[in-house]
PDB file of C-alpha atoms in Angstrom:
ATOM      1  CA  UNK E   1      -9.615 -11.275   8.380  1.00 98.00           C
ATOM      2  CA  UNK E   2      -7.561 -11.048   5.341  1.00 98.00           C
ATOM      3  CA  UNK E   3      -6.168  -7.150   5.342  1.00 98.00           C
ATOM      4  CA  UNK E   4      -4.267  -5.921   2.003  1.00 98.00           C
ATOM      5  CA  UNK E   5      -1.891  -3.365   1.192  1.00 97.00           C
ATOM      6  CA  UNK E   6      -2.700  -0.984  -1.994  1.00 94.00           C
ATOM      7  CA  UNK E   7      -0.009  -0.159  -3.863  1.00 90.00           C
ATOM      8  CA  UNK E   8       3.170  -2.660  -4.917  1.00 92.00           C
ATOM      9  CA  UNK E   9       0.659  -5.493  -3.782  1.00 96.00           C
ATOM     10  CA  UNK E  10      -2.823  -5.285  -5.840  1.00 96.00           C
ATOM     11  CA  UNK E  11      -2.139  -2.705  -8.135  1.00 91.00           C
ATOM     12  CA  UNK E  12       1.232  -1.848 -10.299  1.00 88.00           C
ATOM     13  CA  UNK E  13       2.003   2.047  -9.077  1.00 83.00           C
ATOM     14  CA  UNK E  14       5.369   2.414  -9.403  1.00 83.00           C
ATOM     15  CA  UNK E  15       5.807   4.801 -12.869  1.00 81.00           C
ATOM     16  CA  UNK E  16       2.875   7.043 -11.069  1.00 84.00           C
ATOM     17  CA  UNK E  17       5.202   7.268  -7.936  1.00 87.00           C
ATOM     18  CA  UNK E  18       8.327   7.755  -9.569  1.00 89.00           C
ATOM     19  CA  UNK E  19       7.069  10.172 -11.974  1.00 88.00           C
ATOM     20  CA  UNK E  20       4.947  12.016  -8.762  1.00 90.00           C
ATOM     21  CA  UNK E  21       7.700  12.409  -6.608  1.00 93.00           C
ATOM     22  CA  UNK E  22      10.098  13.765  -9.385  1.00 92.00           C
ATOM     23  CA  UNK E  23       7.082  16.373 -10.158  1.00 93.00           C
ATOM     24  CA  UNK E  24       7.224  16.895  -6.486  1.00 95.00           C
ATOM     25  CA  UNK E  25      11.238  17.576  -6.067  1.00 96.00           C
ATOM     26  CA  UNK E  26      11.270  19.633  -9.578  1.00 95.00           C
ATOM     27  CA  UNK E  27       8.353  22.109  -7.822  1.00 93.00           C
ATOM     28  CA  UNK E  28      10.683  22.365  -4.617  1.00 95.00           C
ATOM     29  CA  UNK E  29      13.279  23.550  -6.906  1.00 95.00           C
ATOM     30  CA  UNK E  30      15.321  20.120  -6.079  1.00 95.00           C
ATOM     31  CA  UNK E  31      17.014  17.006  -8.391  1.00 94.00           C
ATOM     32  CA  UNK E  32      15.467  14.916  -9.603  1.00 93.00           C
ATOM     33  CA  UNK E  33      15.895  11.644  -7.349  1.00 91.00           C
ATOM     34  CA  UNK E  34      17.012   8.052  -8.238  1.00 90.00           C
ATOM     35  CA  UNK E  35      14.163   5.813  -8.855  1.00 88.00           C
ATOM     36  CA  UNK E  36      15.025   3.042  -6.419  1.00 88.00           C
ATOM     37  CA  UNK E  37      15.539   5.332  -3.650  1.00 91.00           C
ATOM     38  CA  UNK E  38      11.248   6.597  -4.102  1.00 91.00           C
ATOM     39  CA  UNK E  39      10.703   2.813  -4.985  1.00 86.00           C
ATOM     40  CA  UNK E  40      12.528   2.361  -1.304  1.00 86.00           C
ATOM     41  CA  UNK E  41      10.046   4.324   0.331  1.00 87.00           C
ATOM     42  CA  UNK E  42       6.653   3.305  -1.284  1.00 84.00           C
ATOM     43  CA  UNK E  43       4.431   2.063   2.197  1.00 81.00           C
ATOM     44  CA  UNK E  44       5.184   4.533   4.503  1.00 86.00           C
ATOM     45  CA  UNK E  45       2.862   7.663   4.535  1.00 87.00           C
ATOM     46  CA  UNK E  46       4.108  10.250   2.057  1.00 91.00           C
ATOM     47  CA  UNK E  47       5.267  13.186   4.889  1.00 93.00           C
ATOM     48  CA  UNK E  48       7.141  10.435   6.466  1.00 93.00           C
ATOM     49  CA  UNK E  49       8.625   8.905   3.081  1.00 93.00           C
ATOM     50  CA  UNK E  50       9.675  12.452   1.493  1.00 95.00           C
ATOM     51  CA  UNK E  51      11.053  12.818   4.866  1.00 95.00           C
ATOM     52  CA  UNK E  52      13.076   9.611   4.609  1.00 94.00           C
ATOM     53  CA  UNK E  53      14.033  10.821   1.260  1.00 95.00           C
ATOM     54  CA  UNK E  54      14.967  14.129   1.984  1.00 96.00           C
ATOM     55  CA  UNK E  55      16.044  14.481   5.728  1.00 95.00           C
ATOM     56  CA  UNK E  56      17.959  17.604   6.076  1.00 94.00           C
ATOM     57  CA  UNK E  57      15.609  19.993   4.097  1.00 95.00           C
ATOM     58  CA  UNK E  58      13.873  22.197   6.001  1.00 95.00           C
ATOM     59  CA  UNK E  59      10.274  21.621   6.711  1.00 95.00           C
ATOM     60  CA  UNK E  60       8.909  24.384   4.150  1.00 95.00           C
ATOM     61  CA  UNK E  61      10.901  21.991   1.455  1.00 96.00           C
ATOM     62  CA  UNK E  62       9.088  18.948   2.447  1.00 96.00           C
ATOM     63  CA  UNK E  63       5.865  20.457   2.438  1.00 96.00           C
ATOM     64  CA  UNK E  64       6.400  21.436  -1.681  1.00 96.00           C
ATOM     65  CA  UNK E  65       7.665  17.882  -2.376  1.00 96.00           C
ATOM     66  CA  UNK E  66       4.665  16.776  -0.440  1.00 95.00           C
ATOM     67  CA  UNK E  67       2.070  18.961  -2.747  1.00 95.00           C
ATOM     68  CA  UNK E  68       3.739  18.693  -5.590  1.00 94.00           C
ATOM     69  CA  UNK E  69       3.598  15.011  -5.090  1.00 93.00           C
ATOM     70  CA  UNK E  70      -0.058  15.016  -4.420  1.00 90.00           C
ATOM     71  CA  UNK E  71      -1.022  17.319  -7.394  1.00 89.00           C
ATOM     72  CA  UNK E  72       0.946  15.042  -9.951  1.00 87.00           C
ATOM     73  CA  UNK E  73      -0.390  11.757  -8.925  1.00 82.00           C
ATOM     74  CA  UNK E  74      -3.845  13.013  -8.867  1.00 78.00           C
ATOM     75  CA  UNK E  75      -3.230  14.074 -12.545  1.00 76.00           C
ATOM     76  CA  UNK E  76      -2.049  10.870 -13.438  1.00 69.00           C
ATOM     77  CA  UNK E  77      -4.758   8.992 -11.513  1.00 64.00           C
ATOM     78  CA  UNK E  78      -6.869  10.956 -14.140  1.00 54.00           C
ATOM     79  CA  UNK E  79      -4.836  10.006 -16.998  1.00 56.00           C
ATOM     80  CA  UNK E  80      -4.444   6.546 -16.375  1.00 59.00           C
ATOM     81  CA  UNK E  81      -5.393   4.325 -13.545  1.00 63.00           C
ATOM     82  CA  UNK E  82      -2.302   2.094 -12.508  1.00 74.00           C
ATOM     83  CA  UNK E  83      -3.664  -1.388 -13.267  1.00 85.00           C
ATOM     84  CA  UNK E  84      -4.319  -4.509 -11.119  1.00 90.00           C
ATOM     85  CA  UNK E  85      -1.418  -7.160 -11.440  1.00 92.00           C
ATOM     86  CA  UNK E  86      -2.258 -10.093 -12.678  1.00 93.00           C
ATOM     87  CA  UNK E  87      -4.656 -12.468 -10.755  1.00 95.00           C
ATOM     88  CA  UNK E  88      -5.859  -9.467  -7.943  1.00 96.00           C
ATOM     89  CA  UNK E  89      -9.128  -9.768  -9.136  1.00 95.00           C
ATOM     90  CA  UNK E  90      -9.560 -13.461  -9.240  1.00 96.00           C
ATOM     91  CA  UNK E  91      -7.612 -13.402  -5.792  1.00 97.00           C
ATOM     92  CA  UNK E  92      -9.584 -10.827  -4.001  1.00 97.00           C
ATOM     93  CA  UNK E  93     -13.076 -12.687  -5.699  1.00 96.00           C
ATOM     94  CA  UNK E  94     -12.146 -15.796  -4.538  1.00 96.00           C
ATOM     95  CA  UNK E  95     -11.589 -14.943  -1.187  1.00 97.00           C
ATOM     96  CA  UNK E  96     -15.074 -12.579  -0.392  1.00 96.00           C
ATOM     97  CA  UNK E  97     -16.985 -15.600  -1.868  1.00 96.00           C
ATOM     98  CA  UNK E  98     -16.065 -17.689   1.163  1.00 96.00           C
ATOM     99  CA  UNK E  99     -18.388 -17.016   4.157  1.00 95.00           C
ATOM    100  CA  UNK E 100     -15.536 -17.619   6.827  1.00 96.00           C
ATOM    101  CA  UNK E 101     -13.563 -14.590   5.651  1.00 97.00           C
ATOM    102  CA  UNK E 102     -13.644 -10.778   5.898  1.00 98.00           C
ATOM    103  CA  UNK E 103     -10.989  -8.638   3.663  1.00 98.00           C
ATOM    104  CA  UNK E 104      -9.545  -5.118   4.772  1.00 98.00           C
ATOM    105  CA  UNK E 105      -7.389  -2.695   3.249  1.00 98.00           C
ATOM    106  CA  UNK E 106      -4.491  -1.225   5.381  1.00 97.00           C
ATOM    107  CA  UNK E 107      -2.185   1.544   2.805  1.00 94.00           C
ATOM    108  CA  UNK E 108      -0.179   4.581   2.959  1.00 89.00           C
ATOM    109  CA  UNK E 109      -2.481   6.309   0.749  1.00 85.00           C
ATOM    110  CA  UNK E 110      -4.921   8.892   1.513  1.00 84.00           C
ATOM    111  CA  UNK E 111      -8.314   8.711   1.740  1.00 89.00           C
ATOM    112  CA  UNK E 112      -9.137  10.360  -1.346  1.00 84.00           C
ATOM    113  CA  UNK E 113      -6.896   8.186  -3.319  1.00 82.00           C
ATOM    114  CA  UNK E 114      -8.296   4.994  -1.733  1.00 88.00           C
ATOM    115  CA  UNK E 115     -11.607   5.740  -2.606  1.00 89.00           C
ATOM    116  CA  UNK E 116     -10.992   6.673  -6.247  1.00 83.00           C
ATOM    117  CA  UNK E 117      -9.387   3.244  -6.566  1.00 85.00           C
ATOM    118  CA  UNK E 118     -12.242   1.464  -4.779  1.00 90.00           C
ATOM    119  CA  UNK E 119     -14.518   3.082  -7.411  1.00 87.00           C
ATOM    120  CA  UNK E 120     -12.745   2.420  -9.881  1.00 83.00           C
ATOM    121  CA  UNK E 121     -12.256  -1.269  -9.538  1.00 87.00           C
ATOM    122  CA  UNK E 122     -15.748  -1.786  -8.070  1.00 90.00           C
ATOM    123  CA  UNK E 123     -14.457  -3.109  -4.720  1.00 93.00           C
ATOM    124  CA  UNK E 124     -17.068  -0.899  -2.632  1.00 92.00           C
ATOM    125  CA  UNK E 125     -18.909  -4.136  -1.370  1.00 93.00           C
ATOM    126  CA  UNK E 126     -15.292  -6.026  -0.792  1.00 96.00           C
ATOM    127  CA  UNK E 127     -13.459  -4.261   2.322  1.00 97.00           C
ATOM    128  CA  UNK E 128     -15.214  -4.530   5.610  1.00 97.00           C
ATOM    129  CA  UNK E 129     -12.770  -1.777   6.430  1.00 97.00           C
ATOM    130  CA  UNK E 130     -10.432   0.587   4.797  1.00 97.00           C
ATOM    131  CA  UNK E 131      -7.692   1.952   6.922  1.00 96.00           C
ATOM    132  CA  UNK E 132      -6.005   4.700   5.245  1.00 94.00           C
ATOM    133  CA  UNK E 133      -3.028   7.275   6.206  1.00 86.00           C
ATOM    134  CA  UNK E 134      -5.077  10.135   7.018  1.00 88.00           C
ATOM    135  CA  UNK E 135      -5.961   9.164  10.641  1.00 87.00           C
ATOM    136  CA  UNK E 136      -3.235   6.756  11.734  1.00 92.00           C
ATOM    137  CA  UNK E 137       0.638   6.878  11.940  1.00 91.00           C
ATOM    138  CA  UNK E 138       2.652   5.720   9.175  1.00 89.00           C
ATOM    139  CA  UNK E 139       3.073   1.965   8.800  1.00 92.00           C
ATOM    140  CA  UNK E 140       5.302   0.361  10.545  1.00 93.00           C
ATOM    141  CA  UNK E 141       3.287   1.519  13.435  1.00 95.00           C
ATOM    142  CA  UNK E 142       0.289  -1.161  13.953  1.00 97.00           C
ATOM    143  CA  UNK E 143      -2.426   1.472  14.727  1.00 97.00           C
ATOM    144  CA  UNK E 144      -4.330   0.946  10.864  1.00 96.00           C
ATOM    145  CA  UNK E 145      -3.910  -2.420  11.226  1.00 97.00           C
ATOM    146  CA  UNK E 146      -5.415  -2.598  14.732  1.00 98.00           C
ATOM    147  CA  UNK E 147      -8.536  -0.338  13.449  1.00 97.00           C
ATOM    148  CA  UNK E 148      -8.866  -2.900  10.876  1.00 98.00           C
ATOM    149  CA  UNK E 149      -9.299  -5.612  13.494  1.00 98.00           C
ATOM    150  CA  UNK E 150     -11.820  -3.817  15.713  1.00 98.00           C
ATOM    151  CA  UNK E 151     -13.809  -2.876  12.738  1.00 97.00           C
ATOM    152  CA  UNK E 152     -14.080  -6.442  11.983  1.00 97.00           C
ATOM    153  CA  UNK E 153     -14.264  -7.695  15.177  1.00 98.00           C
ATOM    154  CA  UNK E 154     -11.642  -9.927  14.430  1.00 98.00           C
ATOM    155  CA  UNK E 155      -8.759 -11.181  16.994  1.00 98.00           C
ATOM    156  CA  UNK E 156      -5.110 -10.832  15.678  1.00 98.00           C
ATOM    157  CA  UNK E 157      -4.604 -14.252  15.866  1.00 97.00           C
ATOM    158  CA  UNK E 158      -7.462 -14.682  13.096  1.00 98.00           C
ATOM    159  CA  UNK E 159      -5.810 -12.203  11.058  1.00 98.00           C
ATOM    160  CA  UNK E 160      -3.281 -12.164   8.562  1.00 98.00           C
ATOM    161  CA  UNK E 161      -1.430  -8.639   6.558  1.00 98.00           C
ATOM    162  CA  UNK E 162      -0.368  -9.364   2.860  1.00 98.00           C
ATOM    163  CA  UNK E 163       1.842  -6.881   1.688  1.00 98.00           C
ATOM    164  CA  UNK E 164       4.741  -6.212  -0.559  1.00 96.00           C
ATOM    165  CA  UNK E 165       6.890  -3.983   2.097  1.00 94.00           C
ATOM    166  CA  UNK E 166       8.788  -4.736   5.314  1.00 95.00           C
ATOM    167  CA  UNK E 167       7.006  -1.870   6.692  1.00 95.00           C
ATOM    168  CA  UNK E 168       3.809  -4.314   6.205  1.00 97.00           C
ATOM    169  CA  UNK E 169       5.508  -7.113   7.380  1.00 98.00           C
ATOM    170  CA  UNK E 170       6.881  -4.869  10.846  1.00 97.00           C
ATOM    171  CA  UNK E 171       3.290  -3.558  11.096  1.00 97.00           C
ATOM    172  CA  UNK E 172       1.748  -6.916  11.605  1.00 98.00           C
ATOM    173  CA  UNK E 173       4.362  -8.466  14.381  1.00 98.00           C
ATOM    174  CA  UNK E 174       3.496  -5.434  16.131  1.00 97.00           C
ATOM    175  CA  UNK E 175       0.068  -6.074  15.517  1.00 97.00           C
ATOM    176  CA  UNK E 176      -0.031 -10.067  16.550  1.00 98.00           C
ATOM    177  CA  UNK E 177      -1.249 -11.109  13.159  1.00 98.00           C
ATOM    178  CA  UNK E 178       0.449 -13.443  10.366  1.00 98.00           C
ATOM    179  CA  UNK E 179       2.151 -11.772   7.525  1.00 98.00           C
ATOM    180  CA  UNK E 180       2.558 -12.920   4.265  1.00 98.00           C
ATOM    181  CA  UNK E 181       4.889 -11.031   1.705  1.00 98.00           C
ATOM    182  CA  UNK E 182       4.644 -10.518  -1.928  1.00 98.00           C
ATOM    183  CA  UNK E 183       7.254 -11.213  -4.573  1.00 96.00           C
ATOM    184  CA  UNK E 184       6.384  -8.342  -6.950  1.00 94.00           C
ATOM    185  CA  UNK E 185       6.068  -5.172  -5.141  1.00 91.00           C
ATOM    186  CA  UNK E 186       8.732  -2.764  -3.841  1.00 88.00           C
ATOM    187  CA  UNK E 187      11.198  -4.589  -1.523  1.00 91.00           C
ATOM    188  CA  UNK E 188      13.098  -8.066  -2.263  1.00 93.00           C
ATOM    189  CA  UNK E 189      11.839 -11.559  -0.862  1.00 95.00           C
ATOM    190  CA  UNK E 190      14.947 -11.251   1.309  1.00 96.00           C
ATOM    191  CA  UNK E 191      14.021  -8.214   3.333  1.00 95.00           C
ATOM    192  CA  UNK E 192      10.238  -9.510   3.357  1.00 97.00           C
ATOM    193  CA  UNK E 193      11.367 -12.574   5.424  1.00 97.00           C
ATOM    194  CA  UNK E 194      13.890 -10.722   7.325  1.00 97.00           C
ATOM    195  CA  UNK E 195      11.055  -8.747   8.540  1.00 97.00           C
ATOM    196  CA  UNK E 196       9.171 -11.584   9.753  1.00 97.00           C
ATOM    197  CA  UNK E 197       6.877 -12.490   6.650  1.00 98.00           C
ATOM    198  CA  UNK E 198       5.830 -16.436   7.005  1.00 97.00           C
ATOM    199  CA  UNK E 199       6.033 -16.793   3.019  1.00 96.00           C
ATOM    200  CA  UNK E 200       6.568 -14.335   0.386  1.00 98.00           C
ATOM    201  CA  UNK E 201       4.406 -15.421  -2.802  1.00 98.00           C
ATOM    202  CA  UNK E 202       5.780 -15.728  -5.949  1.00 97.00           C
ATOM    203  CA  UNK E 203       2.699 -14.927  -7.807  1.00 96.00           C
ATOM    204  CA  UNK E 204      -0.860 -14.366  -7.134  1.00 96.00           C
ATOM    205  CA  UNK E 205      -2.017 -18.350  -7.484  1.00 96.00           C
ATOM    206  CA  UNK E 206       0.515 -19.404  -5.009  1.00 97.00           C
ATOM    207  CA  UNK E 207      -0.726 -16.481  -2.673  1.00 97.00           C
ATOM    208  CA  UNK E 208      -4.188 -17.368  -3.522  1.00 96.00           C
ATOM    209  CA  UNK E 209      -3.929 -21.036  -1.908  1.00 95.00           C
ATOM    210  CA  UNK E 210      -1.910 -19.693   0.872  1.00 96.00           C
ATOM    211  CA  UNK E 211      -4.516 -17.747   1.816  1.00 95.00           C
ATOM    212  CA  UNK E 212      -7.013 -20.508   1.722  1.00 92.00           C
TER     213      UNK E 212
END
């Protein structure tokens, strides 16, 4: 089982976030907020990330960032879809050609947004299973990653969590599966291997053969 992150891994979010979350903190009557501190953030569920971002505001404040957040990126969703980075498709074709492999989805987004992206892209006959923030703790925690597994009926040592955050990375120690980074999502190489990641990919090719 080969079980993907969403956003900073196969598709390019970050103007949407950064532009959402200042939407967000303008509607809570707050600053607007440095863009590497929201880039920081990206992987863990949003309550949890505005309340990294934000953690001596009172609950009430949070919840506005949270909305705001969630109205704005839904209206750019709309707008514009944030595109694939180059070689996702080819990667993610490649790999549910072979009979001896399963993929899964494991983000911080909702539901709602998952599924708009799914439908978007076409990927409705790709994902086995698509574990989402909605019913699980916030990554690091390995509960979506564990659904994953028994969805599949996979083992964790058959498994392996590609993802561009060390919250991804974290989540799959905890989880007993491999865990390969990404070099072009939100957190540096660096903190990917800190975290435990067996390889941190350069580029989708190089992740590609990994993988196989």
């Amino acid at each position: 089982l080969i079980v993907f992150d969403v956003d900073g891994t196969l598709i390019d979010s970050q103007q949407m976030i950064v532009s959402a979350m200042n939407a967000g903190f303008d509607d809570a009557g707050l600053a607007p907020i440095d863009r590497q501190q929201v880039l920081s953030i990206v992987g863990l569920s949003l309550p949890v990330a505005v309340a990294e971002l934000i953690p001596d505001a009172a609950p009430q404040t949070r919840q506005k960032v949270v909305d705001g957040y969630r109205a704005a990126f839904q209206i750019a969703r709309i707008r514009e879809q944030a595109p694939l980075y180059p070689g996702a498709q080819e990667c993610l074709d490649l790999l549910a050609a072979r009979d001896d492999v399963l993929l899964a989805i494991a983000t911080g987004k909702s539901r709602r947004g998952l599924d708009a992206l799914v439908e978007t892209h076409g990927w409705q006959p790709l994902f086995v299973s698509r574990q989402t923030a909605d019913f699980h703790p916030s990554k690091p925690h390995p509960a979506m990653l564990q659904a994953a597994l028994d969805e599949a009926g996979v083992a964790a040592d058959r498994a392996v969590m590609v993802g561009d955050t060390e919250f991804d990375i974290a989540m799959a120690v905890s989880a007993g599966t491999g865990a390969y980074g990404v070099g072009w999502g939100y957190h540096p190489s660096a903190r990917l291997m800190s975290a435990g990641a067996a390889l941190v990919a350069p580029d989708f090719p190089v992740l590609s053969r990994a993988l196989q």
